[in-house]
XYZ file of C-alpha atoms in Angstrom:
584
model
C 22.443 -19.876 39.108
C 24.528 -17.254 40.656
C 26.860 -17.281 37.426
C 23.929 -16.836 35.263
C 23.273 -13.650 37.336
C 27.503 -12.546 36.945
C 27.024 -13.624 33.394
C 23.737 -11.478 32.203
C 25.383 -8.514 34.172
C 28.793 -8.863 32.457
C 27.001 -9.203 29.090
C 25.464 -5.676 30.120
C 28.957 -4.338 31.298
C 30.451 -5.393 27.611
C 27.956 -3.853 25.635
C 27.518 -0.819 27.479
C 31.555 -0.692 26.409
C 30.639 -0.634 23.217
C 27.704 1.089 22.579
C 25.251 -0.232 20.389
C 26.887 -3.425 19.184
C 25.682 -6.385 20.236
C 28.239 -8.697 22.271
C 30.176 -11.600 20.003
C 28.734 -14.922 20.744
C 31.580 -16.462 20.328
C 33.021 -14.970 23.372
C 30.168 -15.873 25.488
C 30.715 -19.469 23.924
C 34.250 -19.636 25.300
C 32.821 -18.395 28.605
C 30.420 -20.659 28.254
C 33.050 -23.669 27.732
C 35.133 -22.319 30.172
C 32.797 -22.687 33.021
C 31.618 -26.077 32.627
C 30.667 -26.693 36.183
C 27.114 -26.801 35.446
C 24.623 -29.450 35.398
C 22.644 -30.388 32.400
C 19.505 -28.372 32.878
C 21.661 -25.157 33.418
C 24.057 -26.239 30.389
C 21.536 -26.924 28.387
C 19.787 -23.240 29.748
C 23.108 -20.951 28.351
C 23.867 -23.072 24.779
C 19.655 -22.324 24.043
C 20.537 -18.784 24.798
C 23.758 -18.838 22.618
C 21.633 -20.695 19.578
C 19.299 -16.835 19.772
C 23.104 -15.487 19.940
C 24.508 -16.939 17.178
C 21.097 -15.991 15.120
C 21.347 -12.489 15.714
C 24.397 -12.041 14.638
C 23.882 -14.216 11.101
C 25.882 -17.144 12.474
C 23.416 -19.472 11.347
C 26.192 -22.545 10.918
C 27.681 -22.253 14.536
C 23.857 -21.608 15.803
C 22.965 -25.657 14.544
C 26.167 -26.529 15.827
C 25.577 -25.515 19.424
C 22.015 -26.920 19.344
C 23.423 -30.402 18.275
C 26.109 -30.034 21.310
C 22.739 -29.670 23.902
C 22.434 -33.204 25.410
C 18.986 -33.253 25.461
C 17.219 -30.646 23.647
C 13.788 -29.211 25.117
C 10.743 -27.411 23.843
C 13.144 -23.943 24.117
C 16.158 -25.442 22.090
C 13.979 -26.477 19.540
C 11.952 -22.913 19.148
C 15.124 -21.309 19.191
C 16.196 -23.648 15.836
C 13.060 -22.924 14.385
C 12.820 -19.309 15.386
C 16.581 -18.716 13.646
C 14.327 -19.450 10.478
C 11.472 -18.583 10.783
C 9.547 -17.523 7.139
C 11.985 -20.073 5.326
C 11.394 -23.525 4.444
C 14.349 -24.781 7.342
C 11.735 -23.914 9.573
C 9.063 -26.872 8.997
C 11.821 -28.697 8.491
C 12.846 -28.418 12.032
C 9.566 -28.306 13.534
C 8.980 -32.210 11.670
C 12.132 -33.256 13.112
C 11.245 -31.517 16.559
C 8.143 -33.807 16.459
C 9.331 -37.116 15.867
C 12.164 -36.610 18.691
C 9.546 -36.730 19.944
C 9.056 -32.917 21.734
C 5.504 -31.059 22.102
C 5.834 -27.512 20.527
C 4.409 -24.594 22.953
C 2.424 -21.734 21.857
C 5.538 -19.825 21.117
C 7.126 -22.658 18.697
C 3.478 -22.692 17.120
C 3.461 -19.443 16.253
C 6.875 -18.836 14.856
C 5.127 -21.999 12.658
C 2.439 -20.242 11.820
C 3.872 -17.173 10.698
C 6.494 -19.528 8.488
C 3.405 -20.734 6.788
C 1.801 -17.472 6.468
C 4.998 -16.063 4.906
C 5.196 -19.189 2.382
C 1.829 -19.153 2.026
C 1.582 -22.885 2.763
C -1.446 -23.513 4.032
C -1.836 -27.136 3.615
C 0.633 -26.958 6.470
C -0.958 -24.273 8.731
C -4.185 -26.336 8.389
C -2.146 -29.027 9.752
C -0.453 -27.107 12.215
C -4.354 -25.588 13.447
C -5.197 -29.412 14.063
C -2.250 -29.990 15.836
C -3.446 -26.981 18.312
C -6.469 -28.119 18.679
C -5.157 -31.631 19.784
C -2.640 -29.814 22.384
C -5.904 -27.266 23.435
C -3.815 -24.596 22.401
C -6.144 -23.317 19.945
C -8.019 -20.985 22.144
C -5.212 -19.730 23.696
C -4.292 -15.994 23.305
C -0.237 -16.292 21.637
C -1.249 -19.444 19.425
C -4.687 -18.300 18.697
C -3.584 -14.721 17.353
C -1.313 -16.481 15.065
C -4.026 -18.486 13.482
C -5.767 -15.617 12.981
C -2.637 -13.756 11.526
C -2.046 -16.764 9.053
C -5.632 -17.289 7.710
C -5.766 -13.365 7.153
C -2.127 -13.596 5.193
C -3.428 -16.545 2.921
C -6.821 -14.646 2.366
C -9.204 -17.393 4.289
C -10.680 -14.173 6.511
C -13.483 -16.092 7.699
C -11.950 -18.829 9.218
C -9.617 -16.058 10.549
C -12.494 -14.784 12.458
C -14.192 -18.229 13.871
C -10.757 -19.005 15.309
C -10.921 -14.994 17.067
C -14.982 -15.997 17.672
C -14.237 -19.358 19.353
C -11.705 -17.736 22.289
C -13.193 -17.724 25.281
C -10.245 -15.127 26.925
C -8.698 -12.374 23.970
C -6.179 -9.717 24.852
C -5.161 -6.392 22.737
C -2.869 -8.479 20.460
C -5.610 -11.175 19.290
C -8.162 -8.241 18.641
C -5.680 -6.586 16.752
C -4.744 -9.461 15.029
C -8.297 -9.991 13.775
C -9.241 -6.318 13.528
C -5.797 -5.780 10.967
C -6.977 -9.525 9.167
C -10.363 -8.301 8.644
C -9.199 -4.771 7.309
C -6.264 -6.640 4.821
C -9.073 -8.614 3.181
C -11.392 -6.021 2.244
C -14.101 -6.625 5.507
C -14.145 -3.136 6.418
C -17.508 -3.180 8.251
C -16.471 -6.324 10.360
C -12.888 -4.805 11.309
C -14.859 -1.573 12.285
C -17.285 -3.655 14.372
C -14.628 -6.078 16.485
C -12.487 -2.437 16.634
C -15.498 -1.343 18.563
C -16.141 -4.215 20.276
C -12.391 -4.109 21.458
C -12.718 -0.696 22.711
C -16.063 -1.645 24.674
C -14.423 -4.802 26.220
C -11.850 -2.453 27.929
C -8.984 -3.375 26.008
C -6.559 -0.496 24.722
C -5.951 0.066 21.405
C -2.653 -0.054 19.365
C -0.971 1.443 16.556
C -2.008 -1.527 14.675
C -5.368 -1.796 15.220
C -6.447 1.819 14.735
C -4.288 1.952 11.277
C -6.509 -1.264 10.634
C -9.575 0.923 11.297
C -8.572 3.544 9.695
C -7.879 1.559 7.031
C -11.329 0.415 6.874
C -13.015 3.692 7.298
C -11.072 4.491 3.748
C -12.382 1.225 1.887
C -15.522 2.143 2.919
C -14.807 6.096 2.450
C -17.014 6.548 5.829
C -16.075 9.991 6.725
C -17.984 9.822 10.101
C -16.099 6.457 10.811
C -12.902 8.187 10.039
C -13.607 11.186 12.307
C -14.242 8.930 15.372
C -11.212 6.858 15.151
C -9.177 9.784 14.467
C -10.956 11.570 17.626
C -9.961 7.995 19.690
C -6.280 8.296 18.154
C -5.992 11.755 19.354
C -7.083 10.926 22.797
C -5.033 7.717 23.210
C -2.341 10.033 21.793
C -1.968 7.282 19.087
C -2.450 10.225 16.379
C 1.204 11.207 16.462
C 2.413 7.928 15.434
C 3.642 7.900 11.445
C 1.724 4.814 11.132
C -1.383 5.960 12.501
C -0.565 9.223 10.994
C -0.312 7.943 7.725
C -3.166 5.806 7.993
C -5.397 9.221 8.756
C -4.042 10.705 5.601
C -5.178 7.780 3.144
C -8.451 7.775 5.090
C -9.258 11.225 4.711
C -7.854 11.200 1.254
C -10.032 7.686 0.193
C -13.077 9.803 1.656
C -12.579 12.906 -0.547
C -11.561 14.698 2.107
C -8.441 15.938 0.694
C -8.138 19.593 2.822
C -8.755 17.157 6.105
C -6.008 14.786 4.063
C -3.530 17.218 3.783
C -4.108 19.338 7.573
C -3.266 15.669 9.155
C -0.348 15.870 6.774
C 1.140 19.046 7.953
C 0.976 18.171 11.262
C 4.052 15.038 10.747
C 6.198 16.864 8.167
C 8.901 15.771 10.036
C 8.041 12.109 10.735
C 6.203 11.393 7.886
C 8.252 9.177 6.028
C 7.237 7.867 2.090
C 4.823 6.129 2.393
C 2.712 8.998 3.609
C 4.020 11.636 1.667
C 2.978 9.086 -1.080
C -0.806 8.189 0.672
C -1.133 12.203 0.812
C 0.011 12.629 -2.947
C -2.433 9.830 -4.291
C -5.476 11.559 -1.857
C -4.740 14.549 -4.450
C -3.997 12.274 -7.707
C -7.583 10.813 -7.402
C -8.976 14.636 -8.009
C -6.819 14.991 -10.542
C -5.231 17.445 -8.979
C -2.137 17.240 -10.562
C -0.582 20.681 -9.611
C -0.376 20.197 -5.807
C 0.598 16.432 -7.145
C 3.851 17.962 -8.244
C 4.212 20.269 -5.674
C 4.300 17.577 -2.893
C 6.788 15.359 -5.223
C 9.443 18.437 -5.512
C 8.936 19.174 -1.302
C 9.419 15.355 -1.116
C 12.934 15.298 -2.682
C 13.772 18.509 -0.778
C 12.992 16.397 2.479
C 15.556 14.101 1.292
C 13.325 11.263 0.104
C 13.584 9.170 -3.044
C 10.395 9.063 -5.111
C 9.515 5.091 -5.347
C 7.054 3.352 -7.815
C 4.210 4.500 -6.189
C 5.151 8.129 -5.619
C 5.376 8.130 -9.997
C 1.911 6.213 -9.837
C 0.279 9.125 -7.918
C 2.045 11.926 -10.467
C 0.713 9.559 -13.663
C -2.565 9.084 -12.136
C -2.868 12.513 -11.642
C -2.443 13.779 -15.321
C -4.024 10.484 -16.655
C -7.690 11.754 -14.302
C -7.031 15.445 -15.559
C -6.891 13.843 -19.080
C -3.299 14.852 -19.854
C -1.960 12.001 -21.830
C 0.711 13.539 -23.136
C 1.994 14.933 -19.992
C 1.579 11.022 -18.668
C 3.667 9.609 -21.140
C 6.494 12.232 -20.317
C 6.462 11.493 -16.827
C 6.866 7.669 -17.380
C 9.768 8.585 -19.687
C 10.986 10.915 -16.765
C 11.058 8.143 -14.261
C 12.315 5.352 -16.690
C 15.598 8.214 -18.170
C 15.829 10.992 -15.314
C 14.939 8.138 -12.478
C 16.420 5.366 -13.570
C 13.303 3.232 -12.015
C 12.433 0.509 -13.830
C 8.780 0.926 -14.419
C 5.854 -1.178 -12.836
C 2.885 -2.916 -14.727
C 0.898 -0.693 -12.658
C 2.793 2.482 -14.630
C 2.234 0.555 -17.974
C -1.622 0.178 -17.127
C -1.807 3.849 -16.247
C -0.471 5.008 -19.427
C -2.146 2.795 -21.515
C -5.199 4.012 -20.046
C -4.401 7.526 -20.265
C -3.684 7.250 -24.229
C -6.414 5.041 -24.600
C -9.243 7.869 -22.731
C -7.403 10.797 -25.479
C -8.590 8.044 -28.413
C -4.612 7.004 -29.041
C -6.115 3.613 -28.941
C -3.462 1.913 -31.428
C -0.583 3.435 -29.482
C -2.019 2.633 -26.161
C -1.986 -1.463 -27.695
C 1.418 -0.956 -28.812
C 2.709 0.197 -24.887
C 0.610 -3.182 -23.999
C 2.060 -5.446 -26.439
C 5.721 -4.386 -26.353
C 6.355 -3.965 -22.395
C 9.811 -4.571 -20.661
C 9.081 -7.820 -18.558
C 5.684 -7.645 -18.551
C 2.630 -9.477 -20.324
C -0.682 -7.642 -19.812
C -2.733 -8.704 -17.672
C -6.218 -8.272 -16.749
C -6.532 -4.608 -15.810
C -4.204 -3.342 -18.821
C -6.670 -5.556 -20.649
C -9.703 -3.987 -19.120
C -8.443 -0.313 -19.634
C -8.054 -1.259 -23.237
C -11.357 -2.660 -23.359
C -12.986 0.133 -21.563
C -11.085 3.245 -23.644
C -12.081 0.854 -27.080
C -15.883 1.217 -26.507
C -16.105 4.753 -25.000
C -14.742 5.863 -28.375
C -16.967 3.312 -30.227
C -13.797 1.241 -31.489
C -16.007 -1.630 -31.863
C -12.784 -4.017 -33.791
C -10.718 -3.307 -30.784
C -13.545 -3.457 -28.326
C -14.011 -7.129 -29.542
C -10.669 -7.705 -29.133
C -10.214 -6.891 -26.045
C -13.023 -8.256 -24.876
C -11.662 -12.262 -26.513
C -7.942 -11.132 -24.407
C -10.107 -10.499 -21.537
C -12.581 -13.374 -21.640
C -9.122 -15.850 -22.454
C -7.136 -14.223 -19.133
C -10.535 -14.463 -17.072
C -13.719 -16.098 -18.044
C -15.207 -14.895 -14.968
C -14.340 -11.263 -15.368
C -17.953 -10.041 -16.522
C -16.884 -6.828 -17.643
C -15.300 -8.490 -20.253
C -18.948 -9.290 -21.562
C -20.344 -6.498 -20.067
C -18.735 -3.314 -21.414
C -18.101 -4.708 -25.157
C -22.116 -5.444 -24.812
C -22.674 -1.811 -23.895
C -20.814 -1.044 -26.737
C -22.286 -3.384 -29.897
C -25.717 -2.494 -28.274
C -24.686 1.459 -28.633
C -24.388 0.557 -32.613
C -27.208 -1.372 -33.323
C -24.971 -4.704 -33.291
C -27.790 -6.862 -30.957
C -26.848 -10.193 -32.242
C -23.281 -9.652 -30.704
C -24.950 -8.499 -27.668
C -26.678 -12.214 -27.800
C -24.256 -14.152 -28.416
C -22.206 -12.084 -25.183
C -25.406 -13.073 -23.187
C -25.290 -16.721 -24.164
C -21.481 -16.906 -23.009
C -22.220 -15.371 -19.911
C -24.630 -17.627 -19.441
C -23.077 -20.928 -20.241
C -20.192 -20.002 -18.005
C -22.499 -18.849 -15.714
C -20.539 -15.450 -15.158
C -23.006 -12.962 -13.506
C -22.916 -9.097 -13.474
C -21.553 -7.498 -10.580
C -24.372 -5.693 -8.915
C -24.264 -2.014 -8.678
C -24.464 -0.814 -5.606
C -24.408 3.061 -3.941
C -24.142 3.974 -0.469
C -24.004 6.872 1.932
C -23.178 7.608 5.566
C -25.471 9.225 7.946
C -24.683 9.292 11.762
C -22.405 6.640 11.572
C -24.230 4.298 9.851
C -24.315 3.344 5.994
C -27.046 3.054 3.778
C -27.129 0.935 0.811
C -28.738 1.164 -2.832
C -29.436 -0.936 -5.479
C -31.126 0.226 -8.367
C -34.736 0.480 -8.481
C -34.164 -0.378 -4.546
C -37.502 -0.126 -2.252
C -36.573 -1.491 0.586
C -35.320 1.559 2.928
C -38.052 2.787 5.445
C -37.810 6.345 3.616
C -38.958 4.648 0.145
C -41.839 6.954 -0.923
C -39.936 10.006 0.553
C -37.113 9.309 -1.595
C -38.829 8.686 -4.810
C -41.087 11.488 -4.040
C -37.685 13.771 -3.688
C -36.546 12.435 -7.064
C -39.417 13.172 -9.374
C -39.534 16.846 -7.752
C -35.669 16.763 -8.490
C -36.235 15.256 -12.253
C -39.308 17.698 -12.772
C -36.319 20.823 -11.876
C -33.705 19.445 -13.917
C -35.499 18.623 -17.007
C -36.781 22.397 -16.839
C -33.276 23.222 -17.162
C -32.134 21.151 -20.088
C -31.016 17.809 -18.840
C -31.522 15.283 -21.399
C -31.348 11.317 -20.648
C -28.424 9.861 -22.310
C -29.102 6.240 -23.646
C -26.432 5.666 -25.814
C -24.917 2.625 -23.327
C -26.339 -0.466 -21.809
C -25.647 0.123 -18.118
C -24.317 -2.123 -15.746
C -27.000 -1.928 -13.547
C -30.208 -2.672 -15.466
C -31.110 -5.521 -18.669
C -31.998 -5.467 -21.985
C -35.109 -3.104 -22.651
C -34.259 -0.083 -20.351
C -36.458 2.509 -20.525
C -35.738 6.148 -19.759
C -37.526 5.911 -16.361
C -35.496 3.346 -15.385
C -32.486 5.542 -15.456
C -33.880 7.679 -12.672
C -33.734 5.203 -10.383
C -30.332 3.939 -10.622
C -28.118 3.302 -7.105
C -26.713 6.443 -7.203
C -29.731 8.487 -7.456
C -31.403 6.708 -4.828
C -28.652 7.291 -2.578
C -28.088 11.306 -3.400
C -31.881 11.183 -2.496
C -31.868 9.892 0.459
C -28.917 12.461 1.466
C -31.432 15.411 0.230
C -34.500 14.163 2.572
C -32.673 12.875 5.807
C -30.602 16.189 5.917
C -27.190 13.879 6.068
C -24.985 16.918 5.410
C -25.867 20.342 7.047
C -26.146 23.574 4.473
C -22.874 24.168 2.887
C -21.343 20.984 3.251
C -20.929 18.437 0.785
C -23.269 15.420 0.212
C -21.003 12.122 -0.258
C -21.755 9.171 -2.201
C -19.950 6.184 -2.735
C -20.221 3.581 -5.957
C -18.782 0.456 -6.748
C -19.106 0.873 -10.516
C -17.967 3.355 -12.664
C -20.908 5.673 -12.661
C -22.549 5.639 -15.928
C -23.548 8.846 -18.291
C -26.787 9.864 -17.638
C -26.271 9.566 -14.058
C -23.193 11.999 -14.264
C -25.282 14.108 -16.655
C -27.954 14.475 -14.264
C -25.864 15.257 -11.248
C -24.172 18.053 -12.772
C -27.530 19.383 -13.055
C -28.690 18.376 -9.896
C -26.086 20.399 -8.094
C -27.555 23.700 -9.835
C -31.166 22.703 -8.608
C -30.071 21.792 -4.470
C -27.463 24.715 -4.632
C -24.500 21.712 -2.896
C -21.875 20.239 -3.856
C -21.984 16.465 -4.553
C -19.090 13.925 -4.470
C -19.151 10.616 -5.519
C -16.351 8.137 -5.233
C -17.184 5.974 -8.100
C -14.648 2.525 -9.168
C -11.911 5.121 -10.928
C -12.158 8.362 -9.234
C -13.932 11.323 -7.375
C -16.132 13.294 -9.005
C -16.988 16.873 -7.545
C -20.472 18.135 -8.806
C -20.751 21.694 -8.449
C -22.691 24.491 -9.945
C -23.518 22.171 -13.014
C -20.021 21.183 -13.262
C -17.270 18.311 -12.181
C -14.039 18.335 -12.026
C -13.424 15.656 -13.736
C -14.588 17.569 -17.029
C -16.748 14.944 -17.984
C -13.459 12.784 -18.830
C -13.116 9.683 -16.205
């Protein structure tokens, strides 16, 4: 083994000759060769090392031929095979063969396994493979076991992702931050904010990848208190100067509303913020529709020596399309498609076709849908289509789009939903029925509407007509004194849609009670938001007419400004105003 020591060093002499480039495995091969006084074990040690050689340097042919010169190949001259291709199909290939030779895999082959599955998304293998740890009690452990957790997380099974992290009895940083980043991916913000709590508790030190996770969280759920506290932990960990992490802070801010927060995290990485968050901090603004500091970020982008990608032109068309600029939309698609040469994404397509469809181009918005490069529309071009078609009352389009919709996705209920809204807004109730009947024989059932709001960390949730919170009368007490104010200064109920929230039959009372209300309410009596702050409210629906009436009068009567984060944008209610100018 003395060689082995002479060997490593002179592999450290030779590349220290050359600087960064890595030594040629073929000369360490004909060193290799050339000392061939070894026994097997210590052969067989130096041609596994040459296999991870040969890999590295994309000699993938002379990398198989070396392992088929190793007399008897172990558990490490098998990984290394499988680890020279790992995330292709070679790789299970291997791993088969490595079975029947018959060699046990260790926690390292498993999870170069595992991650080949998660990359192919194969799971009827990594199921497999998850039995096969469980046989060799390797389940539990903390290198096999975070790979479980990374492949069910990567083929969307998030649950069994977290019984696997549930049934360790030992975890280490990696394995929480496997299931903390899982959890986050597949939209389970409040458990990835719980085990990243948990994790800190335990003792264990955070990473770059678990408080991006959080973060990432904190802006699905656009908890601004959340998003505070991990970005307090960041900058005491010193994680906070990290582009990831950085980045991360910027979308979370952003996601929350918070877009002067947004942007002062922003200013602090000009230099090592790379695209992605110049892009995060230009979407944070797009979702105002504020397109001017939109376009002032893109031009200080190029100056920085970046090149604008597809989602860089999303945030610039999103930002003209929520400031209800179609025209200026459609010019900025051409831009990128002519001036860019980028080759435009459905996503671009959808906004545009939304844009045109909000400014009532409704035939040209079709025509983008029907005639695009590559593309066939899919369920979100169809849904923009469908939504634009009844908020200008097209009711032959609407029903249209709703058939497209309903043929693409059966399930989708807003299919049923919004075309209801609008046959029920012109008198057409036996369309409504027979949209009822369908939902019901393919039992397709209305997403609920739900509101919530943060208050010392922890959020409350709405439905409508909800009674269940402890502060019940209080709230409905606040909202008659508030609907008593506002009708005093002109607010009328607008009925002129079914909402998503409430049936057939809805009654003007009814509308005072919907999720959002409820919410805003609660805000107003449990002081969530001290004088001259904002009161935040997040909605999983597009918030509907009356309530957007009424909060634009509500902000006159409590004197604050209100922001809610509804399914398609902010809205900022101030002084009987929003900034969306009642077009979202």
């Amino acid at each position: 083994m003395v060689w082995s020591t002479i060997y490593c060093s002179n592999i450290q002499n030779q590349n220290t000759q050359i600087g960064q480039m890595e030594t040629d495995p073929r000369r360490i091969h004909a060193d290799v060769i050339k000392r061939n006084a070894f026994n097997i074990s210590e052969y067989r040690f130096h041609l596994n090392n040459l296999i991870n050689h040969y890999f590295k340097s994309n000699l993938v042919a002379d990398a198989i031929n070396v392992f088929h010169q190793i007399p008897s190949p172990n558990v490490v001259s098998w990984t290394s095979l499988i680890s020279g291709h790992s995330n292709t199909l070679p790789a299970l290939t291997h791993f088969i063969s490595m079975l029947r030779h018959p060699t046990l895999p260790n926690q390292r082959t498993l999870a170069i396994v595992l991650k080949t599955c998660a990359s192919l998304s194969s799971l009827s293998f990594g199921v497999q493979l998850h039995s096969l740890c469980i046989k060799l009690s390797l389940a539990s452990e903390p290198y096999s076991g975070s790979a479980l957790i990374h492949f069910y997380s990567k083929t969307k099974l998030p649950n069994s992702a977290r019984k696997v992290f549930d049934e360790m009895p030992q975890r280490d940083a990696v394995c929480f931050s496997s299931v903390i980043v899982g959890l986050a991916q597949n939209s389970k913000p409040i458990d990835a904010l719980c085990y990243f709590s948990e994790m800190l508790a335990s003792g264990f030190g955070s990473t770059v990848y678990s408080v991006s996770a959080a973060l990432r969280a904190c802006a699905e759920l656009a908890g601004l208190e959340q998003c505070s506290m991990v970005h307090a932990h960041a900058v005491v960990t010193g994680l906070d100067l990290n582009v990831i992490v950085g980045t991360a802070l910027v979308d979370g801010y952003g996601k929350c509303g918070m877009v002067n927060e947004a942007r002062l995290v922003f200013d602090e990485h000009p230099s090592v913020m790379n695209l992605i968050g110049w892009n995060a901090m230009m979407s944070s603004y797009a979702q105002q529709g504020d397109k001017d500091s939109v376009l002032e970020l893109f031009s200080m982008m190029e100056l920085h020596g970046l090149v604008p990608d597809g989602y860089s032109f999303l945030s610039v068309m999103t930002a003209f399309c929520n400031a209800g600029l179609a025209d200026e939309t459609y010019e900025w698609f051409k831009k990128m498609e002519l001036e860019y040469k980028f080759e435009p994404w459905i996503e671009h397509y959808t906004c545009l076709v939304d844009a045109l469809g909000r400014s009532g181009r409704l035939n040209e918005a079709k025509e983008i849908a029907l005639t695009m490069k590559k593309y066939s529309p899919d369920a979100a071009m169809w849904r923009a289509l469908l939504s634009t078609s009844a908020h200008h009352a097209n009711i032959e389009l609407t029903r249209e789009m709703s058939l497209r919709l309903q043929e693409l996705d059966p399930q989708d209920d807003s299919a049923y939903v919004i075309a209801a809204n609008a046959f029920s807004g012109v008198g057409k109730m036996d369309e409504v029925q027979v949209l009822r009947n369908l939902m019901r024989e393919r039992r397709v059932k209305k997403e609920g509407g739900l509101s919530w709001i943060e208050h010392h960390g922890q959020v409350h949730v709405f439905l409508a007509g909800d009674r269940q919170h402890e502060k019940t009368e209080e709230i409905y007490l606040k909202l008659s004194e508030l609907k008593e104010k506002v009708l005093k200064l002109g607010y009328v109920p607008v009925l002129d849609e079914m909402l998503h929230e409430v049936g057939q039959g809805e009654k003007k009372e009814a509308l005072w009670y919907h999720s959002e209300r409820l919410a805003l309410a609660y805000g107003l009596v449990a002081d969530v938001a001290p004088r001259g702050k904002a009161l935040r409210i997040v909605k999983n629906l597009r918030i509907c007419k009356d309530c957007h009436e009424a909060f634009k009068y509500i902000s006159r009567v409590v004197e604050r400004e209100i922001i809610v984060r509804d399914v398609n944008r902010y809205h900022r209610f101030s002084n009987g105003g929003c900034n969306c100018g009642d077009y979202w």
